[in-house]
Short mmCIF file of C-alpha atoms in Angstrom, two decimals:
data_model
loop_
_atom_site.label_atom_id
_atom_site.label_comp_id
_atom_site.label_asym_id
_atom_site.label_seq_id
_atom_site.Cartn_x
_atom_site.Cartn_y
_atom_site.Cartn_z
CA UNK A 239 -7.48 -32.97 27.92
CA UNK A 240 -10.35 -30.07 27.83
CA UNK A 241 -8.01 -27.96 30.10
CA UNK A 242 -5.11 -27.28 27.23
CA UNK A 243 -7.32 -25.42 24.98
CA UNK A 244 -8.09 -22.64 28.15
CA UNK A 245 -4.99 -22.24 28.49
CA UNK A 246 -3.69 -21.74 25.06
CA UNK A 247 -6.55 -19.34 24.78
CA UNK A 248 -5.64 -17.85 28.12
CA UNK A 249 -2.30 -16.98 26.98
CA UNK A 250 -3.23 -15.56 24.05
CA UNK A 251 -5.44 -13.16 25.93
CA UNK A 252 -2.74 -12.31 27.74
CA UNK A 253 -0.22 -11.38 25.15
CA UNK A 254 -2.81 -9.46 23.38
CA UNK A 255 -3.69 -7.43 26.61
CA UNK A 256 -0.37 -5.75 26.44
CA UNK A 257 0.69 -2.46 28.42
CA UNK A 258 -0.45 0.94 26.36
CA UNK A 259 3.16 2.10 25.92
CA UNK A 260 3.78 -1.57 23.97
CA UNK A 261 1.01 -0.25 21.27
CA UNK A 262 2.47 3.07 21.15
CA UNK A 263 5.53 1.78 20.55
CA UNK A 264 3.52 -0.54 17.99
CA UNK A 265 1.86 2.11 16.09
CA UNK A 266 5.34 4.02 16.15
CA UNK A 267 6.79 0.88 14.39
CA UNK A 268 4.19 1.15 11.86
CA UNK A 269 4.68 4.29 10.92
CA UNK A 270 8.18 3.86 10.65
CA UNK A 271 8.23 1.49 8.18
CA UNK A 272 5.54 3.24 6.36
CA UNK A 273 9.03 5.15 5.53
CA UNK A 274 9.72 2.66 3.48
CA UNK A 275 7.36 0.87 1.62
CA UNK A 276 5.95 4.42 0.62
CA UNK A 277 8.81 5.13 -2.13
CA UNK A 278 7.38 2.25 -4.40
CA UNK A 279 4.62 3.43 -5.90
CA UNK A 280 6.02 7.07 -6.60
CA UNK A 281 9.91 5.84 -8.08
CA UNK A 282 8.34 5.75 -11.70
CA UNK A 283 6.91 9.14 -10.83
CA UNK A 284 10.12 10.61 -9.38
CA UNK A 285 12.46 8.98 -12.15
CA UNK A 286 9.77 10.78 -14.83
CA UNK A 287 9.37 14.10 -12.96
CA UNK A 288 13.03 14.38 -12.11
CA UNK A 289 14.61 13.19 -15.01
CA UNK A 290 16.36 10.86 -12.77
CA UNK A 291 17.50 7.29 -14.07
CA UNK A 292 16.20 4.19 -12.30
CA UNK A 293 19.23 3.57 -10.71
CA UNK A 294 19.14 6.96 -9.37
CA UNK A 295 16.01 6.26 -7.92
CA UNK A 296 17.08 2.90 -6.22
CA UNK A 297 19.51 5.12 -4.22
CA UNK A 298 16.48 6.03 -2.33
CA UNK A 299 15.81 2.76 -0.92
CA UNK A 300 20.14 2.20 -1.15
CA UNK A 301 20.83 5.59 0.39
CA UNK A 302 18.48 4.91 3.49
CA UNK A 303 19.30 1.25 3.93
CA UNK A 304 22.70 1.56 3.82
CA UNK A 305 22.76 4.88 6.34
CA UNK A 306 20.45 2.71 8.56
CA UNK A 307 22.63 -0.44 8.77
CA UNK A 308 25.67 1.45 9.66
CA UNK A 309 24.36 3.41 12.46
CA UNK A 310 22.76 0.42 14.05
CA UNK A 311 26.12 -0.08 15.35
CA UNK A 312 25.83 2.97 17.43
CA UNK A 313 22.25 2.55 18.83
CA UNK A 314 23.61 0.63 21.82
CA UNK A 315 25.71 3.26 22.40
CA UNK A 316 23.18 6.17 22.30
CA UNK A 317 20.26 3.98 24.38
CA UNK A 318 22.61 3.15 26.95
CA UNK A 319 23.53 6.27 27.57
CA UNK A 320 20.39 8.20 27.17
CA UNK A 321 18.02 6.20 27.46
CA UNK A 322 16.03 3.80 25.22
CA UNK A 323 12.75 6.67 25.39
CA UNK A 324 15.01 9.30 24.20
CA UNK A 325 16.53 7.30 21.79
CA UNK A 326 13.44 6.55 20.39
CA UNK A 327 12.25 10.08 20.32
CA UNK A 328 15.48 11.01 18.88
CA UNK A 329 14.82 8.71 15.94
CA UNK A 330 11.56 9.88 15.11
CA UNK A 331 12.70 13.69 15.50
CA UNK A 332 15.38 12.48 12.65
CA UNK A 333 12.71 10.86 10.41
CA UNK A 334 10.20 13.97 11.22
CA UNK A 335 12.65 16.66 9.63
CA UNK A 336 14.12 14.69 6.82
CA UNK A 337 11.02 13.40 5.63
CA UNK A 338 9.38 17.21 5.61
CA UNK A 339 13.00 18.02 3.95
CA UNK A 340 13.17 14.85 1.01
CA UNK A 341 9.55 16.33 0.61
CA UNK A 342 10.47 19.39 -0.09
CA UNK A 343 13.47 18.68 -2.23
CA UNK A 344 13.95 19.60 -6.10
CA UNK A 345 16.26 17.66 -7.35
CA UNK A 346 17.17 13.53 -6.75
CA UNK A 347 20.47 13.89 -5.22
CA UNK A 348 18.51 16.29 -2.86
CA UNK A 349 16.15 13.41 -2.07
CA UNK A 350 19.11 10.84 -1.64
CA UNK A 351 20.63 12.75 0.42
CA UNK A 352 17.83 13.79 2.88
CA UNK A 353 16.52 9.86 2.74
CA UNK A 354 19.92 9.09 4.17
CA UNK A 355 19.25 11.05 7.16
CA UNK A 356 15.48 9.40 7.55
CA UNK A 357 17.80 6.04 7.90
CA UNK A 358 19.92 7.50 10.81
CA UNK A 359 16.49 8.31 12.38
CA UNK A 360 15.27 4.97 11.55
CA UNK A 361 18.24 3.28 12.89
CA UNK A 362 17.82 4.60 16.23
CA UNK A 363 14.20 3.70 16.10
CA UNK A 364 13.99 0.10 15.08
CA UNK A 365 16.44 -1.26 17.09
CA UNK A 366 15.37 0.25 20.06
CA UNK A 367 11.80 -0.85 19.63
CA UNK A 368 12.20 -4.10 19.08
CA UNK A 369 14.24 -4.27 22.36
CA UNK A 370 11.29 -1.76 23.80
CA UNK A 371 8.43 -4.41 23.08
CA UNK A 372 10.62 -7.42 23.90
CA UNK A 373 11.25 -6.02 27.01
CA UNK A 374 8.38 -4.71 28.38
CA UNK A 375 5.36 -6.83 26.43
CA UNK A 376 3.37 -9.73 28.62
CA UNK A 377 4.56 -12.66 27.53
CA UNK A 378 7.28 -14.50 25.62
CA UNK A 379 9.96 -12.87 23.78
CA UNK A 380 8.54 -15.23 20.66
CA UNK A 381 4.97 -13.10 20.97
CA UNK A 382 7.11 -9.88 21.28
CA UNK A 383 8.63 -10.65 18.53
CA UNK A 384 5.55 -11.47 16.56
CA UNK A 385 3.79 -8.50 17.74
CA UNK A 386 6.85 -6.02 16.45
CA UNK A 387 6.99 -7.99 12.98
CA UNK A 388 3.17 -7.39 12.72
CA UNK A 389 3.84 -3.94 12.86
CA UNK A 390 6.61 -4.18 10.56
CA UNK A 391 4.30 -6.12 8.07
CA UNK A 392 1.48 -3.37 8.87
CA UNK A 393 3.58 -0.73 8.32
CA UNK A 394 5.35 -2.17 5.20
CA UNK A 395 1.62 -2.74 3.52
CA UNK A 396 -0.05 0.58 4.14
CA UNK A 397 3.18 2.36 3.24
CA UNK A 398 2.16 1.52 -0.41
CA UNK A 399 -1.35 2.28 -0.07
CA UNK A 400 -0.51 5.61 1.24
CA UNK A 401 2.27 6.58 -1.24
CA UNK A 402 -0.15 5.64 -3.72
CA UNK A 403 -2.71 7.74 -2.94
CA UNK A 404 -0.71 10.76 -1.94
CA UNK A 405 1.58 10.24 -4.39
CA UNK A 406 -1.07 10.70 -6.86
CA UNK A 407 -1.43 14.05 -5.87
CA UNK A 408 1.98 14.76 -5.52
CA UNK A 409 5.54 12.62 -5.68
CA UNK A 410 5.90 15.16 -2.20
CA UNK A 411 3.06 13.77 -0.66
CA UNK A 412 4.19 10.56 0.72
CA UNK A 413 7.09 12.28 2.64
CA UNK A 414 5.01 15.18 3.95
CA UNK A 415 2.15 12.43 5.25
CA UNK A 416 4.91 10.43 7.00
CA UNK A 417 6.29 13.45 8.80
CA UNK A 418 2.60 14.29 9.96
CA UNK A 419 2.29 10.86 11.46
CA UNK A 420 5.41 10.73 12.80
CA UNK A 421 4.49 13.91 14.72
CA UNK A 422 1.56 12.19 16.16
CA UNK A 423 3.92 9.42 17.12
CA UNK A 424 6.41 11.47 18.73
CA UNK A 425 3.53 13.35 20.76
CA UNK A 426 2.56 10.08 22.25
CA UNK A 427 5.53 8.94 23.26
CA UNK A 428 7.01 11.81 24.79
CA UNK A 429 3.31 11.69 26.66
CA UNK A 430 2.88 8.24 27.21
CA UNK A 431 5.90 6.39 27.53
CA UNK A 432 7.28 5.82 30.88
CA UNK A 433 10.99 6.26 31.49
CA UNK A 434 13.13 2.99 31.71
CA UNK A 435 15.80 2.25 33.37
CA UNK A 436 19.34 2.49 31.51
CA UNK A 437 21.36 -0.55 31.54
CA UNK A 438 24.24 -0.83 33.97
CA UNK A 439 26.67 -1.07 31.49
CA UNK A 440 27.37 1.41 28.72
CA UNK A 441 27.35 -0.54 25.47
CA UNK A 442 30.30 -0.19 23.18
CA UNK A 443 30.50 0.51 19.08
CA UNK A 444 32.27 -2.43 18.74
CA UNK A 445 29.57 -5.20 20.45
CA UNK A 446 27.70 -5.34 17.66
CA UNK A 447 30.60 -6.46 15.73
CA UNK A 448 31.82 -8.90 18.27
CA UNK A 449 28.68 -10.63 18.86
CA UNK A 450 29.06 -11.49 15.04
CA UNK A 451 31.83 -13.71 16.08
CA UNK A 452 29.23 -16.49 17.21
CA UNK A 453 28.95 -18.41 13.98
CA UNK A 454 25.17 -18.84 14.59
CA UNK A 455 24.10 -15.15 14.32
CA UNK A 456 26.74 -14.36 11.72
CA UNK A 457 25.38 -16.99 9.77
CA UNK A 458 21.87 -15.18 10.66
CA UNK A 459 23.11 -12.51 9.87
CA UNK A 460 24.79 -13.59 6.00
CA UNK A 461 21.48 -15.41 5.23
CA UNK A 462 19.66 -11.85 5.81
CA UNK A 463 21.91 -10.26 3.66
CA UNK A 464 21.99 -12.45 0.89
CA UNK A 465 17.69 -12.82 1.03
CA UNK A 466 17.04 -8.80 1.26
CA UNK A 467 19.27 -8.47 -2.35
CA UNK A 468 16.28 -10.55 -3.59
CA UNK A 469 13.75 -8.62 -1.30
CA UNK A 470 14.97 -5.44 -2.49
CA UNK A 471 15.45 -6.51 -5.82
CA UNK A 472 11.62 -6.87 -5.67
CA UNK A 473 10.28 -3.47 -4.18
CA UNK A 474 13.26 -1.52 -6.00
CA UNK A 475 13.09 -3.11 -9.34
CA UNK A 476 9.47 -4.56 -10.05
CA UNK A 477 8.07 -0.88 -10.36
CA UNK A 478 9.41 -0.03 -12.87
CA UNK A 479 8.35 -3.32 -14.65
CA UNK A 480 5.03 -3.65 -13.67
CA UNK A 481 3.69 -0.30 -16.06
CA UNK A 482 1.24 0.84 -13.34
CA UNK A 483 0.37 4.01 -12.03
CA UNK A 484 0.47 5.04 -8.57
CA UNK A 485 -2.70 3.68 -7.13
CA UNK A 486 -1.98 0.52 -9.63
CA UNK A 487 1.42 0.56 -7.76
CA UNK A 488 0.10 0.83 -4.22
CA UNK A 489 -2.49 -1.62 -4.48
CA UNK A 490 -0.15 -4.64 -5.65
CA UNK A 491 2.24 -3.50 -2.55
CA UNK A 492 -1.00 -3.83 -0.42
CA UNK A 493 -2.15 -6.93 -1.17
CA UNK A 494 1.94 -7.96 -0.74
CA UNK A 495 2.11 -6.27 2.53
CA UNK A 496 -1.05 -7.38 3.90
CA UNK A 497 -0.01 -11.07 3.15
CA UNK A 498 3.67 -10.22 4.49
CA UNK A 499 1.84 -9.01 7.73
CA UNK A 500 -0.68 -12.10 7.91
CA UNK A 501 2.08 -15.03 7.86
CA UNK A 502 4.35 -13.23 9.84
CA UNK A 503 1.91 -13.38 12.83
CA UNK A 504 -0.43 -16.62 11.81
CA UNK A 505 1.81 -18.64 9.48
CA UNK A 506 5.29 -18.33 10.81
CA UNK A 507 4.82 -19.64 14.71
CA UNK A 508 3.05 -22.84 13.43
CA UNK A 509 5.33 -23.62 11.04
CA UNK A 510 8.19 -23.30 14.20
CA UNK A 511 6.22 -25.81 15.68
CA UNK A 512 5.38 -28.30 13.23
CA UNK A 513 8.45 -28.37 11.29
CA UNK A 514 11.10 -26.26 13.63
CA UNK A 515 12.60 -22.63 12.89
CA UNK A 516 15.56 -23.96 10.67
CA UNK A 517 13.82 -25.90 8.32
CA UNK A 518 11.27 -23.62 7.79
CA UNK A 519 13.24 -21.03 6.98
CA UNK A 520 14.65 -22.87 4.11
CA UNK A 521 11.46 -23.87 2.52
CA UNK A 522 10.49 -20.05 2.93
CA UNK A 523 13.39 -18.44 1.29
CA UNK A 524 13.39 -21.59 -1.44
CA UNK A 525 9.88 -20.66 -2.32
CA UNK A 526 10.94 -16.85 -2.65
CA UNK A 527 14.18 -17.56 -4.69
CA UNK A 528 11.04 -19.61 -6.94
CA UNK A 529 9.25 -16.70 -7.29
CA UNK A 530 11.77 -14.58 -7.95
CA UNK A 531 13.02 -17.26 -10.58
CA UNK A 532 9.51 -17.05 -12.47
CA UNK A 533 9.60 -13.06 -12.68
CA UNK A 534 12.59 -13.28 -14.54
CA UNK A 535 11.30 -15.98 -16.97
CA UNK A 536 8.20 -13.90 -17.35
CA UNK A 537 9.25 -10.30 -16.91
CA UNK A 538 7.26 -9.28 -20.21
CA UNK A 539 3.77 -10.85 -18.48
CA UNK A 540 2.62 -8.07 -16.27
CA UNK A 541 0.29 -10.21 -14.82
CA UNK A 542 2.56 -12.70 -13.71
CA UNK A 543 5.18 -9.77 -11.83
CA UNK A 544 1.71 -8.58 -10.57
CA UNK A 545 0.88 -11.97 -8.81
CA UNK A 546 4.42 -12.85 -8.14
CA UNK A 547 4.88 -9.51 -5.67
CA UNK A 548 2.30 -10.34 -3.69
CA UNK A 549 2.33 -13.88 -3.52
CA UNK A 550 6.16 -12.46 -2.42
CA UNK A 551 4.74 -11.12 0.73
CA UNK A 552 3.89 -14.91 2.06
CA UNK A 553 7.14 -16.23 1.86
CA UNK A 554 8.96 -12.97 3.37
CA UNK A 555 6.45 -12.66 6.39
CA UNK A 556 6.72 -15.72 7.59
CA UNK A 557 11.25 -15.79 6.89
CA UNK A 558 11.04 -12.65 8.95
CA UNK A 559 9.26 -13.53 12.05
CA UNK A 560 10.84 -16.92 12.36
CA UNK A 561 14.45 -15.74 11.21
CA UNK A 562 14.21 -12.68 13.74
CA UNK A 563 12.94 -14.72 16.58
CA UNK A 564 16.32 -17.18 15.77
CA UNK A 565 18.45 -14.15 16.21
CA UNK A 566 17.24 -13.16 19.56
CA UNK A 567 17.92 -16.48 20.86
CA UNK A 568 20.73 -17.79 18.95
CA UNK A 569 23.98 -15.73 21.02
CA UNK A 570 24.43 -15.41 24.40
CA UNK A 571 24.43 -11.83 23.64
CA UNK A 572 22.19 -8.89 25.22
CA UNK A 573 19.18 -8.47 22.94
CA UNK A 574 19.77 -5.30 21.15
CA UNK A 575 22.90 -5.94 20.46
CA UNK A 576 21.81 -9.27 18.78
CA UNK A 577 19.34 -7.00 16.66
CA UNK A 578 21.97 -4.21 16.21
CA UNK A 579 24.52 -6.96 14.61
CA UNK A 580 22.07 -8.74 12.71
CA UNK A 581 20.41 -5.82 11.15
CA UNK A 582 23.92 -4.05 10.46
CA UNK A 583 24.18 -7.51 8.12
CA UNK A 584 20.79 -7.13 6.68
CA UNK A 585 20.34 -3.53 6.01
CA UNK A 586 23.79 -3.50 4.05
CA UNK A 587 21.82 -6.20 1.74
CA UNK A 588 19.20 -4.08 1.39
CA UNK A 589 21.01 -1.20 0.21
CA UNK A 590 23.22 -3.17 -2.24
CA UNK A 591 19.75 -5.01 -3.78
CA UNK A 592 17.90 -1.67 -5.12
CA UNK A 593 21.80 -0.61 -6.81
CA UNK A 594 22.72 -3.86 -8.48
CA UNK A 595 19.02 -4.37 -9.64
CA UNK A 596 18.66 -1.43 -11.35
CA UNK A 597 22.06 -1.52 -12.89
CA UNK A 598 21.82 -4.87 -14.29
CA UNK A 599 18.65 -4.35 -16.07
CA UNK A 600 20.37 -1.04 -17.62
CA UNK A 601 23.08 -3.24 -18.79
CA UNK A 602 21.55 -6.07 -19.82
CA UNK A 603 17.74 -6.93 -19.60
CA UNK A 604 15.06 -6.29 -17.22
CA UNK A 605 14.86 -9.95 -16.49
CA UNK A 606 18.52 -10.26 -15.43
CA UNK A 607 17.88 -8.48 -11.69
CA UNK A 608 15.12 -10.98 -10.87
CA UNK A 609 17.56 -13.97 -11.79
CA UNK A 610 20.36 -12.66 -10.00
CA UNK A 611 18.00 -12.02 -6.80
CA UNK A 612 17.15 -15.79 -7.23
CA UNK A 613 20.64 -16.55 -7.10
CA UNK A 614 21.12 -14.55 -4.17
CA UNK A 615 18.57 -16.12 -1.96
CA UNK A 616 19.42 -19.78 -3.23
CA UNK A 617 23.03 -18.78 -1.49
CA UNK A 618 21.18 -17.62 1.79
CA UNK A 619 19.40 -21.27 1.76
CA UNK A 620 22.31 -23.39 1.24
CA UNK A 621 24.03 -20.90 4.60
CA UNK A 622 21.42 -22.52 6.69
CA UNK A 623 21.31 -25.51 5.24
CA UNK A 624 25.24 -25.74 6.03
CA UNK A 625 25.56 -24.12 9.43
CA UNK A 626 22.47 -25.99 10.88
CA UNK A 627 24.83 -27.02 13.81
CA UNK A 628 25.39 -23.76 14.49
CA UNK A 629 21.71 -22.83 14.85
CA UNK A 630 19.82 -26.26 15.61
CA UNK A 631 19.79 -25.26 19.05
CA UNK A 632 17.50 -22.56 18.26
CA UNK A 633 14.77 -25.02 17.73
CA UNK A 634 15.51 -26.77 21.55
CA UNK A 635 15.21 -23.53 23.10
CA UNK A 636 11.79 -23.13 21.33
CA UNK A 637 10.29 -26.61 22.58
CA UNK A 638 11.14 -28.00 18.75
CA UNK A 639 13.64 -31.15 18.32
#
């Protein structure tokens, strides 16, 4: 009996002793999703500055998502070929120059444009690290997984906090500082990293699309994109709502990220064991589509969208961990292309969310985007709900019945 707690905290101390390239690949996971987080507390700015609508803002987040989600069907392609190092390199050389560029932009088709080619960087990045840490971390693929959705969550929270504080300063700041640190990042690496092995086989454009085939991860897949209209619909929209100024701004998306980052490490594997990955994925994304619900009820208390973000970031932390870790065992697919087709799914949600958002409260109220986001994740719970037999087995391979 006294013997199972040594070894649970044995094998914790092993997944946390990890090899130094898996934290460099951490830290470069952080900083790539500082990418995005950072645009929140500076849209009011830019749409003031600029003269730019708030739709013409949300093409910032739209521009990037959408760039990234179709050129996650080439990242097989490129890693296979050259390498998932020089892929990764590659990415960050993308996201290096078209940050400094957005940065340096005067105009916000400028900055829509050059945020597009931060997504193609991205692209090859976060596909390739997630199969990077899953492949060479101690430990389960579950830990991998929670260790690259902690940086996600990390990287997602002080994205805010930084934007908010350059961005103070300057709307340029936040895509200058990203740049900087993504120069650190690439230094690293290139120093650092070891060189793996290429895969035998040369992937193809088209595996992505044919591992969506397997009902489970195109389910996966549909739930993802039907959830990150909601998500988006929150860091897009609420901004402009909320009537704070950049450190105001950066502060709430703090305290949302840190909580996002929290649950997706702590929360999200107890709740696979206790209750299994499927059903707590529902009560997750029912609890955001809730949330969601009450912004648009109260959109004229800023208190409540203030509370409602970052009570947000509990919810969405733990749906990510446990909705990722389904995906990389729900096909009998290679790994990254498992991540390449879900993602593809997702990111195209994400970069219709920001658009319809921001158009909808320009046509009819600002509370209409936060009920139509609620809608939108409602639909992603009843996919699960109705294709459990095409995921249930998630939960055997994970120990859960």
């Amino acid at each position: 009996m006294n013997s199972e707690p040594g070894r649970s905290l044995n094998a914790q101390y092993q997944s946390a002793k990890q090899p130094v390239v898996v934290w460099v690949i951490f830290f470069a996971t952080i900083i790539s999703f500082m990418g995005l987080g950072l645009v929140d507390p500076i849209s009011p700015a830019i749409a003031q500055q600029l003269d730019a609508t708030p739709s013409q803002v949300s093409l910032l987040f739209s521009s990037y998502n959408l760039i990234t989600g179709i050129a996650l069907l080439i990242t097989g392609v490129v890693s296979s070929r050259i390498g998932i190092k020089w892929t990764l390199l590659t990415g960050i050389l993308f996201i290096i120059v078209f940050s400094a560029l957005a940065g340096s932009s005067n105009g916000i088709w400028q900055i829509v444009s050059f945020r597009g080619g931060s997504g193609l960087g991205n692209s090859l990045f976060i596909a390739t690290a997630l199969s990077a840490i899953v492949g060479l971390a101690i430990g389960s693929t579950a830990k991998a997984i929670i260790l690259y959705e902690a940086a996600i969550g990390l990287g997602i929270s002080v994205g805010p906090l930084l934007g908010g504080e350059l961005g103070s300063i300057s709307w340029r700041g936040p895509f200058y500082g990203v740049s900087v640190l993504m120069i650190i990042a690439f230094l690293v690496l290139l120093l650092k990293m070891p060189r793996v092995e290429k895969p035998k086989v040369k992937s193809s454009i088209l595996d992505p699309i044919k591992a969506l085939k397997f009902p489970g991860l195109f389910r996966l897949g549909l739930t993802a994109f039907l959830y990150n209209i909601g998500f988006f619909t929150l860091m897009a929209y609420a901004p402009f709502v909320m009537d704070l100024d950049e450190h105001g701004l950066g502060y709430v998306f703090l305290g949302w990220g840190l909580y996002l980052a929290l649950t997706s490490v702590f929360i999200a594997p107890k709740l696979q064991v206790r209750f299994g990955t499927v059903k707590s994925m529902c009560a997750m994304l029912t609890l955001f589509a809730f949330t969601l619900l009450a912004m648009g009820i109260w959109t004229d208390s800023k208190t409540v969208i203030i509370v409602s973000v970052i009570i947000a970031g509990l919810f969405l932390g733990t749906n990510n961990t446990l909705i990722t870790t389904a995906v990389m065992q729900v096909a009998p697919v290679e790994r990254a292309t498992a991540s390449a087709a879900y993602s593809f799914v997702r990111f195209i949600g994400s970069a219709v969310g920001p658009l319809l958002a921001t158009k909808l409260a320009e046509a009819y109220s600002s509370a209409v985007p936060f009920y139509t986001g609620a809608v939108f994740v409602f639909l992603g719970v009843l996919v699960v709900a109705f294709g459990r037999k095409h995921i249930a087995h998630v939960d055997q391979i994970s120990g859960h019945s």
